mmCIF file of C-alpha atoms in Angstrom:
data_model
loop_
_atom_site.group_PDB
_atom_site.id
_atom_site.type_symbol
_atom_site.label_atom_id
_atom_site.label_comp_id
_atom_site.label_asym_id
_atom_site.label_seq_id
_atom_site.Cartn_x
_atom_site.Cartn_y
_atom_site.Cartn_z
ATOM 1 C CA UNK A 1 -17.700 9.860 15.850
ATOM 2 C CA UNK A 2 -15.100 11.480 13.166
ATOM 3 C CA UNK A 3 -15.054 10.167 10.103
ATOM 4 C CA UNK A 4 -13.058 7.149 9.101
ATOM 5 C CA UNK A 5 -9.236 7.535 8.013
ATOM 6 C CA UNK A 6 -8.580 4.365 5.098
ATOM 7 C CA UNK A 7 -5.115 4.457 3.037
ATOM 8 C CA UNK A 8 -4.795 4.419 -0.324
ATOM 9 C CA UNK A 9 -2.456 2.330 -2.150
ATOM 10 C CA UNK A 10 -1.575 0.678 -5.155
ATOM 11 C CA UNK A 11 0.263 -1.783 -6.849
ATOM 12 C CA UNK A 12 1.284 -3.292 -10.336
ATOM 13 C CA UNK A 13 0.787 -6.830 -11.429
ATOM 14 C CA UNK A 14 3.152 -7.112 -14.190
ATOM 15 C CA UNK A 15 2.741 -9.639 -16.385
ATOM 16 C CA UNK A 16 5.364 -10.420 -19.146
ATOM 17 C CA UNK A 17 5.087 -11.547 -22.782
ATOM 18 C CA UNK A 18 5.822 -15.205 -21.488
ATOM 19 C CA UNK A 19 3.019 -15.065 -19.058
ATOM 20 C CA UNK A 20 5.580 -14.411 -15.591
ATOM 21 C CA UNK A 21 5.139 -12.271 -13.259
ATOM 22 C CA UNK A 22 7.258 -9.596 -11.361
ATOM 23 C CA UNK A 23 7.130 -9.749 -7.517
ATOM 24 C CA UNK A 24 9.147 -8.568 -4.714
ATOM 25 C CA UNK A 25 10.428 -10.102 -1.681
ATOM 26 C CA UNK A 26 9.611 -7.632 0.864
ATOM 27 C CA UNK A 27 12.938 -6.535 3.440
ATOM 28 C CA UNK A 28 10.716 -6.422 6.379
ATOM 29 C CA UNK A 29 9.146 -8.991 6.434
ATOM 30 C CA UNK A 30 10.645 -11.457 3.770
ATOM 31 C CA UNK A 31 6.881 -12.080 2.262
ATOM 32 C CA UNK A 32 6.341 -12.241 -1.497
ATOM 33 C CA UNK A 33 3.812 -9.543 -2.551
ATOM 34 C CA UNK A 34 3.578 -8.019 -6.226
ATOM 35 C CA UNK A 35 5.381 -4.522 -5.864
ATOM 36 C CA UNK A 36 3.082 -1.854 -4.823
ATOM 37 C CA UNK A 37 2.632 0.840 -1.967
ATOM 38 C CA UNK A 38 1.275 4.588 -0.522
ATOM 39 C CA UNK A 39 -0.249 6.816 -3.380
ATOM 40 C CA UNK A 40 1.101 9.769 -2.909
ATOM 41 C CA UNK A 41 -1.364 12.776 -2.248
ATOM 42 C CA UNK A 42 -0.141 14.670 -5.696
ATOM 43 C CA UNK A 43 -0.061 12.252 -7.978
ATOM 44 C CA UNK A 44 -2.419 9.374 -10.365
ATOM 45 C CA UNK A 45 -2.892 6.127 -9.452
ATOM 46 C CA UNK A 46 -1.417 5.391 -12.932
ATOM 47 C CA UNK A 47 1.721 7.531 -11.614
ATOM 48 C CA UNK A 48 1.534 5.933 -8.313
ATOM 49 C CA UNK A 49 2.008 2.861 -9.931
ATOM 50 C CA UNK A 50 4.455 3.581 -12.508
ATOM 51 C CA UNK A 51 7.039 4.840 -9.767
ATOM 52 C CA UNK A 52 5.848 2.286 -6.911
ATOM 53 C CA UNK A 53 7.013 -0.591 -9.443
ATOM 54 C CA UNK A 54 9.803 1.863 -10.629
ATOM 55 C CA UNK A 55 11.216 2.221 -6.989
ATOM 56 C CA UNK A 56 10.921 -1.435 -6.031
ATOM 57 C CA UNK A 57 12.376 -3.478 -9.082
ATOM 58 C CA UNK A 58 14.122 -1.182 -11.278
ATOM 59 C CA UNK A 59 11.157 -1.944 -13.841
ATOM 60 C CA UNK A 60 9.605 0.852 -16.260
ATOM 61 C CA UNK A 61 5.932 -0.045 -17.290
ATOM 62 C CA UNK A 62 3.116 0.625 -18.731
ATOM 63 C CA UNK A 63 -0.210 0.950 -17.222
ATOM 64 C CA UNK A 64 -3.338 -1.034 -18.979
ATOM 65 C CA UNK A 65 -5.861 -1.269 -16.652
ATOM 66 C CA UNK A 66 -7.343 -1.583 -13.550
ATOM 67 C CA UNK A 67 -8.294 -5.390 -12.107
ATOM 68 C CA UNK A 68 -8.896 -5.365 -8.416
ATOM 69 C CA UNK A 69 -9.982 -3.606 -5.366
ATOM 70 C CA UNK A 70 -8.841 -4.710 -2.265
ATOM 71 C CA UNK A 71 -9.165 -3.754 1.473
ATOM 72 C CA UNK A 72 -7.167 -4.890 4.669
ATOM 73 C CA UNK A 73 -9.717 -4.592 7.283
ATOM 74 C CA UNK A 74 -7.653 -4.282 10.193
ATOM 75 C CA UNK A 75 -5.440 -1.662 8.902
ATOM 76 C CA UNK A 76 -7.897 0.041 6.694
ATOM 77 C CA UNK A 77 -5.809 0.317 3.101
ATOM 78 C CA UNK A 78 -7.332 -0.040 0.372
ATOM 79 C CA UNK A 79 -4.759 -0.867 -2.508
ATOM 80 C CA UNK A 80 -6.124 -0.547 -6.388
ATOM 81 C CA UNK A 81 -4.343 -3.195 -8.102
ATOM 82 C CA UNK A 82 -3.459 -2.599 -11.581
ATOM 83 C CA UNK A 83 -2.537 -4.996 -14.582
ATOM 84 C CA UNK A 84 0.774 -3.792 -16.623
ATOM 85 C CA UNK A 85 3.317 -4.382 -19.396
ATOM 86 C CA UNK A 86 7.179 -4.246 -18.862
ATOM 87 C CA UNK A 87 8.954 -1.184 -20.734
ATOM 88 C CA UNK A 88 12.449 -2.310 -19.180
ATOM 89 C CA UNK A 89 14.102 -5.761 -17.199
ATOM 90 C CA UNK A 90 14.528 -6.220 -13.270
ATOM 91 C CA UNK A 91 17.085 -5.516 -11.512
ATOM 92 C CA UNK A 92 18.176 -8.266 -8.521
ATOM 93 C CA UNK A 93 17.289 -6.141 -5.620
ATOM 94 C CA UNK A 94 16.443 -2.903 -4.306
ATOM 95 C CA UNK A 95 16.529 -0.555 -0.956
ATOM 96 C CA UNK A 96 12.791 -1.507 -0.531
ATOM 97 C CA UNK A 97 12.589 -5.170 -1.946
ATOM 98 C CA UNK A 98 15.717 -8.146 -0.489
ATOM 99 C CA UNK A 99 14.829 -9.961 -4.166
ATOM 100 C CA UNK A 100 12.579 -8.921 -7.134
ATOM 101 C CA UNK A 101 11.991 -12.038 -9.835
ATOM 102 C CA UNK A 102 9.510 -13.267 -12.068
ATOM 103 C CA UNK A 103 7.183 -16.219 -10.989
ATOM 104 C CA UNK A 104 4.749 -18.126 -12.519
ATOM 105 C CA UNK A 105 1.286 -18.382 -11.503
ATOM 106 C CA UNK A 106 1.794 -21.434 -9.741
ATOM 107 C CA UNK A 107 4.702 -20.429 -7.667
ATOM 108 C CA UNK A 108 2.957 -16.874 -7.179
ATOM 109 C CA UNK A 109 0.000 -19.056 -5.312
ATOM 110 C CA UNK A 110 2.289 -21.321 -3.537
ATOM 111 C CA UNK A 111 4.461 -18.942 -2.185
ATOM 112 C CA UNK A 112 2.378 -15.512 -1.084
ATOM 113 C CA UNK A 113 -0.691 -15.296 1.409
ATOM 114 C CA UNK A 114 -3.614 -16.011 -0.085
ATOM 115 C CA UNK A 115 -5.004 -12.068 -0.500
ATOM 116 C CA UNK A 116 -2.300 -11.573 -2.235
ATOM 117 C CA UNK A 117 -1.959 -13.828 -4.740
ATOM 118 C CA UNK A 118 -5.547 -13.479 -5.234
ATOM 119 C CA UNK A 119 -4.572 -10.211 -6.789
ATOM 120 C CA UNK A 120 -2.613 -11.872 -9.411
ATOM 121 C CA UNK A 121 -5.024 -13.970 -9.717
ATOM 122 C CA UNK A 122 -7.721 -11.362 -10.099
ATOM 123 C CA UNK A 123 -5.234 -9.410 -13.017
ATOM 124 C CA UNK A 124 -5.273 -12.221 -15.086
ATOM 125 C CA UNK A 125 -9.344 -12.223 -15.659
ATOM 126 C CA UNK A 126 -9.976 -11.312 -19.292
ATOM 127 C CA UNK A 127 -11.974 -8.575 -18.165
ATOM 128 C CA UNK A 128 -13.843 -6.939 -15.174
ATOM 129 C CA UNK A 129 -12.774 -5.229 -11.883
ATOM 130 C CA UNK A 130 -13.071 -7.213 -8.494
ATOM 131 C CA UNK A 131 -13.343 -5.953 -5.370
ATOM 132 C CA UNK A 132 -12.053 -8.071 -2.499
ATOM 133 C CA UNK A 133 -11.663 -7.768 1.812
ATOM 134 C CA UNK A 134 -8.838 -9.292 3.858
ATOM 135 C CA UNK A 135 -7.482 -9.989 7.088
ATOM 136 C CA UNK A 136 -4.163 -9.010 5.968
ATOM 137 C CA UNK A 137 -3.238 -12.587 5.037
ATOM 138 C CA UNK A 138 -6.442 -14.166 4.012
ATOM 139 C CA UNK A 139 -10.046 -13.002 2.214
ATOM 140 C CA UNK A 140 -12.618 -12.259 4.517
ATOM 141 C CA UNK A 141 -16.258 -12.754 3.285
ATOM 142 C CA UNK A 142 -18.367 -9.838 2.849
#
C-alpha cells in the first residue's frame, strides 16, 4: 500500500476592529465558507493565506496566528486556519467568490455548515491551536 496523498490548504478568518468577519459566498456551490484554498507548493502558509484572501475578496491582511487544524475525511485536505487583521476593505465580488461580506458571529453560525463555522469559532479562542475532523459538512469525533 503507497503512501497516503492529503491536501494542504488554508484559509484566513478575518476578523475586523468591530468584531465582523469576512466570508465568501462560494460560485460553485453558493455555501458560505471564510475565504481560503490550495497552498501552493512554493510558497508559506502565511503567503498562502495572504493571496488566498487576496484573490477571493479583494482584502490585504495581515497574518497573526495560527487557530485551527482541520481535516475533511472523505477528501483528505487538511486546511490550517489562520486568524488575521484587515490591511484594506472588500470588494462586492470576485471571479472565485458570487458575494464576499462581513458577518457576525451569529449569522456566521446560522448560515455555514457546522465545520465551518467551527473554524470561526475556533479563531476567536484567546489562545491555543485546535485540531478538528469533518465529514465535509459536519465534525466527526475522533
Amino acid at each position: 500500500m503507497g503512501t497516503p496523498k492529503h491536501s494542504v490548504s488554508v484559509a484566513g478568518i478575518v476578523v475586523r476592529d468591530d468584531g465582523r468577519i469576512l466570508v465568501i459566498q462560494r460560485r460553485d456551490n453558493h455555501h458560505w465558507e471564510p475565504p481560503g484554498g490550495v497552498l501552493e507548493l512554493d510558497e508559506t502558509f502565511e503567503a498562502g493565506v495572504r493571496r488566498e484572501v487576496l484573490e477571493e475578496t479583494g482584502v490585504e491582511v495581515e497574518v497573526e496566528r495560527l487557530t485551527g487544524v482541520y481535516k475533511n475525511m472523505p477528501r483528505g485536505i487538511v486546511a490550517m486556519v489562520f486568524r488575521c487583521h484587515p490591511q484594506s476593505t472588500a470588494v462586492p465580488s470576485t471571479d472565485e467568490a458570487r458575494a464576499v461580506d462581513w458577518l457576525t458571529v451569529n449569522e456566521i453560525t446560522e448560515q455555514m455548515d457546522p465545520a465551518y463555522a467551527v473554524r470561526v469559532t475556533d479563531a476567536l479562542l484567546p489562545d491555543g491551536v485546535v485540531t478538528r475532523a469533518h465529514d465535509g459538512t459536519n465534525l466527526v469525533c475522533t
